[in-house]
C-alpha cells in the first residue's frame, strides 16, 4: 500500500530556471495539497486540488507558481524563473478514500529545492 | 497570523523521561493533529483529536485538548532516542481544509 510519492527528492536549480515537482497521491485519494516549509519553520499551505480542478490556491504566490492535477498522472507544482528565496522543502499531501477520514492528510517525503 | 504555536521551541531530555509539548491556537477548530518530522524527512501523522474530545491515547502518546483555552498538549512517555524529532501541531479551521502548522518543538532524547 504505497503512500504519497514525491519526486525528485532533491532538486537543484540555478536562478532563472524552472522547477517541476511531482506528487502521486495515495491510491484512491483524489484530493491533493501542496505545502512549503522554510528552514526552521512549520509548513505553510499553498494550494488544494482535486482531479482537473484547483479548489484553493490562496497560499500560492501569484507569479511564477502554478499547480495542476490532471485526470491522468501526478500532480505537478511548477515554479518558473526560480529565485533563491524559493529554496525550501515542498510537501505534498493527499486525502480522501475509503480508509481515511476526510480530514486526515497523508504527507509525502517532500522535495527539497535548492536554488543556486 | 500563526494558528498553532508550539512551546517549548526546543526540549532536551534523557531517555526514559517523559516529554511534554504544548500548542496554542487562535481560532475555532474542527480538530487538532500532531505530526512528527525527523530531520530532513517528511511528516508522520501521530494523532488526531476532535474538538469534542478532551483526551486521546495512542501507545506512548497522550494528547489533551482544552478548547476553552485554545490549547493542546502532547505527552510522550518513557521517551526513546528514536523519538528525537520535531513535533508539530496542526489545525483545521471550521469548514476549512487547510492545515495550519506551528513552528514546531524540536525534541532531543539523549541515550
XYZ file of C-alpha atoms in Angstrom:
227
model
C 0.000 0.000 0.000
C 2.215 2.774 -1.289
C 1.986 6.116 0.413
C 2.242 9.534 -1.143
C 5.115 9.627 -3.600
C 7.090 12.700 -4.493
C 9.909 13.146 -6.933
C 12.515 14.210 -7.186
C 13.547 14.117 -3.534
C 16.221 16.728 -4.129
C 16.311 19.295 -6.899
C 18.987 21.863 -7.606
C 18.303 24.727 -9.960
C 20.096 27.910 -10.929
C 18.341 31.230 -10.690
C 16.015 31.738 -13.642
C 15.468 28.059 -14.378
C 12.216 26.169 -13.971
C 11.469 23.642 -11.251
C 8.891 20.870 -11.647
C 7.861 18.913 -8.598
C 5.693 15.826 -8.883
C 3.313 14.207 -6.459
C 1.421 10.951 -6.768
C -1.297 10.698 -4.114
C -2.111 7.573 -2.177
C -4.169 5.039 -4.063
C -7.808 6.016 -4.000
C -7.143 9.607 -2.950
C -8.479 12.370 -5.114
C -7.510 15.415 -3.029
C -4.001 16.827 -3.196
C -2.468 19.623 -1.144
C 0.898 21.339 -1.536
C 2.754 22.905 1.375
C 6.074 24.740 1.616
C 8.443 24.558 4.557
C 11.182 27.119 5.006
C 14.131 26.233 7.283
C 13.196 26.055 10.965
C 9.567 26.819 10.138
C 6.314 24.915 10.050
C 4.562 24.032 6.835
C 2.573 26.697 5.013
C -0.385 25.801 2.824
C -0.029 26.669 -0.847
C -2.747 25.028 -2.927
C -5.506 22.430 -2.822
C -6.501 20.485 -5.919
C -8.892 17.784 -6.921
C -8.688 15.980 -10.240
C -8.536 18.599 -13.002
C -9.604 21.378 -10.629
C -7.840 23.928 -8.473
C -10.023 24.353 -5.413
C -7.980 26.857 -3.421
C -4.712 28.500 -4.388
C -4.833 31.231 -1.796
C -1.451 30.275 -0.333
C 0.410 30.270 -3.599
C 2.418 33.276 -4.825
C 0.580 34.981 -7.664
C 3.523 34.959 -10.027
C 5.820 32.183 -11.220
C 3.988 29.405 -9.326
C 1.362 27.124 -10.798
C -0.117 23.748 -9.955
C -2.136 21.145 -11.756
C -3.647 17.744 -11.081
C -4.576 16.211 -14.435
C -7.049 13.404 -14.952
C -4.178 11.029 -15.553
C -0.800 11.268 -13.885
C 0.677 13.031 -10.887
C 0.043 16.480 -9.561
C 2.695 18.972 -10.667
C 3.892 22.070 -8.846
C 5.735 24.288 -11.275
C 7.966 27.188 -10.348
C 9.172 29.354 -13.206
C 12.254 31.555 -13.100
C 13.278 30.364 -9.670
C 14.932 32.715 -7.195
C 16.998 31.929 -4.107
C 14.002 32.608 -1.874
C 12.224 29.628 -3.441
C 14.723 27.300 -1.741
C 12.605 25.224 0.635
C 11.110 21.804 1.190
C 7.881 21.284 -0.715
C 5.493 18.712 0.654
C 2.518 17.136 -0.972
C -0.332 15.561 0.978
C -3.392 13.638 -0.110
C -6.710 12.792 1.454
C -9.941 11.042 0.648
C -10.584 7.361 0.133
C -12.236 4.563 1.982
C -9.578 4.139 4.664
C -9.152 7.674 5.792
C -11.352 10.315 7.215
C -11.805 13.330 5.042
C -9.710 15.480 7.316
C -6.648 13.268 7.614
C -3.930 14.309 5.213
C -1.102 11.903 4.454
C 2.190 13.520 3.589
C 4.851 12.564 1.111
C 8.593 12.695 1.871
C 8.973 16.100 0.284
C 11.142 17.620 -2.426
C 14.000 19.765 -1.252
C 14.606 22.538 -3.738
C 17.897 24.388 -3.686
C 18.328 27.435 -5.889
C 21.923 28.409 -6.533
C -1.484 35.004 11.581
C 0.151 31.994 13.170
C -2.526 29.498 14.118
C -0.545 26.898 16.001
C 2.295 27.859 18.295
C 4.277 25.129 19.964
C 6.024 25.522 23.250
C 8.833 24.992 24.044
C 10.735 25.569 20.810
C 13.339 23.038 21.883
C 13.393 20.334 24.530
C 16.229 18.059 25.594
C 15.610 15.102 27.915
C 17.207 11.841 28.973
C 15.986 8.568 27.583
C 13.210 7.161 29.750
C 11.902 10.551 30.834
C 8.567 11.956 29.728
C 8.358 14.798 27.217
C 5.542 17.317 27.181
C 4.936 19.757 24.358
C 2.235 22.370 24.215
C 0.379 24.008 21.379
C -1.833 27.067 21.369
C -4.072 28.230 18.584
C -6.158 31.286 17.875
C -9.370 30.464 16.042
C -12.070 27.819 16.468
C -11.150 24.407 15.108
C -12.697 21.163 13.918
C -9.797 19.097 15.135
C -6.143 19.291 16.054
C -3.445 16.964 14.830
C 0.102 16.232 15.892
C 2.826 15.307 13.434
C 6.426 14.203 13.812
C 9.187 15.134 11.414
C 12.572 13.505 11.578
C 15.427 15.664 10.404
C 15.252 16.192 6.654
C 12.293 13.864 6.258
C 8.565 14.023 5.665
C 5.819 14.278 8.221
C 4.363 11.340 10.062
C 0.817 11.686 11.371
C 0.729 10.816 15.068
C -2.732 11.506 16.367
C -5.895 13.485 15.672
C -8.146 14.823 18.403
C -11.542 16.256 17.547
C -12.902 19.425 19.057
C -15.435 17.485 21.163
C -12.746 15.254 22.682
C -10.663 16.145 25.718
C -8.054 13.403 25.780
C -6.791 10.711 23.489
C -4.179 7.976 23.821
C -2.122 6.101 21.280
C 0.628 3.858 22.576
C 3.100 6.065 24.470
C 1.356 9.226 23.267
C -1.249 11.132 25.198
C -2.909 14.219 23.752
C -5.185 16.617 25.570
C -7.297 19.389 24.142
C -8.764 22.346 26.001
C -10.932 24.313 23.606
C -11.738 26.940 26.255
C -8.030 27.784 26.475
C -7.392 27.011 22.807
C -4.523 24.749 23.738
C -3.360 21.173 23.382
C -0.534 19.141 24.854
C 1.341 16.121 23.599
C 2.912 13.834 26.181
C 5.403 11.168 25.163
C 6.021 8.740 27.991
C 9.184 6.687 28.537
C 10.985 8.501 25.721
C 13.475 6.755 23.454
C 16.351 8.060 21.384
C 14.250 7.290 18.297
C 11.721 9.890 19.456
C 14.241 12.602 18.598
C 12.454 14.728 16.011
C 10.470 17.917 15.537
C 6.844 17.799 16.597
C 4.190 19.998 15.036
C 0.602 20.657 15.887
C -1.738 21.473 13.030
C -5.316 22.610 12.948
C -8.210 22.842 10.589
C -10.436 25.820 10.992
C -14.185 25.249 10.951
C -15.209 24.452 7.389
C -11.604 24.592 6.222
C -9.362 22.009 4.587
C -6.141 23.921 5.033
C -3.898 22.556 7.738
C -2.201 25.373 9.624
C 1.037 24.372 11.291
C 3.018 25.866 14.129
C 6.787 26.204 14.033
C 7.287 23.015 15.986
C 9.112 21.754 19.053
C 12.497 20.194 18.450
C 12.840 17.251 20.841
C 16.212 15.677 21.577
C 16.261 12.448 23.581
C 19.717 11.680 24.905
C 20.567 7.986 25.249
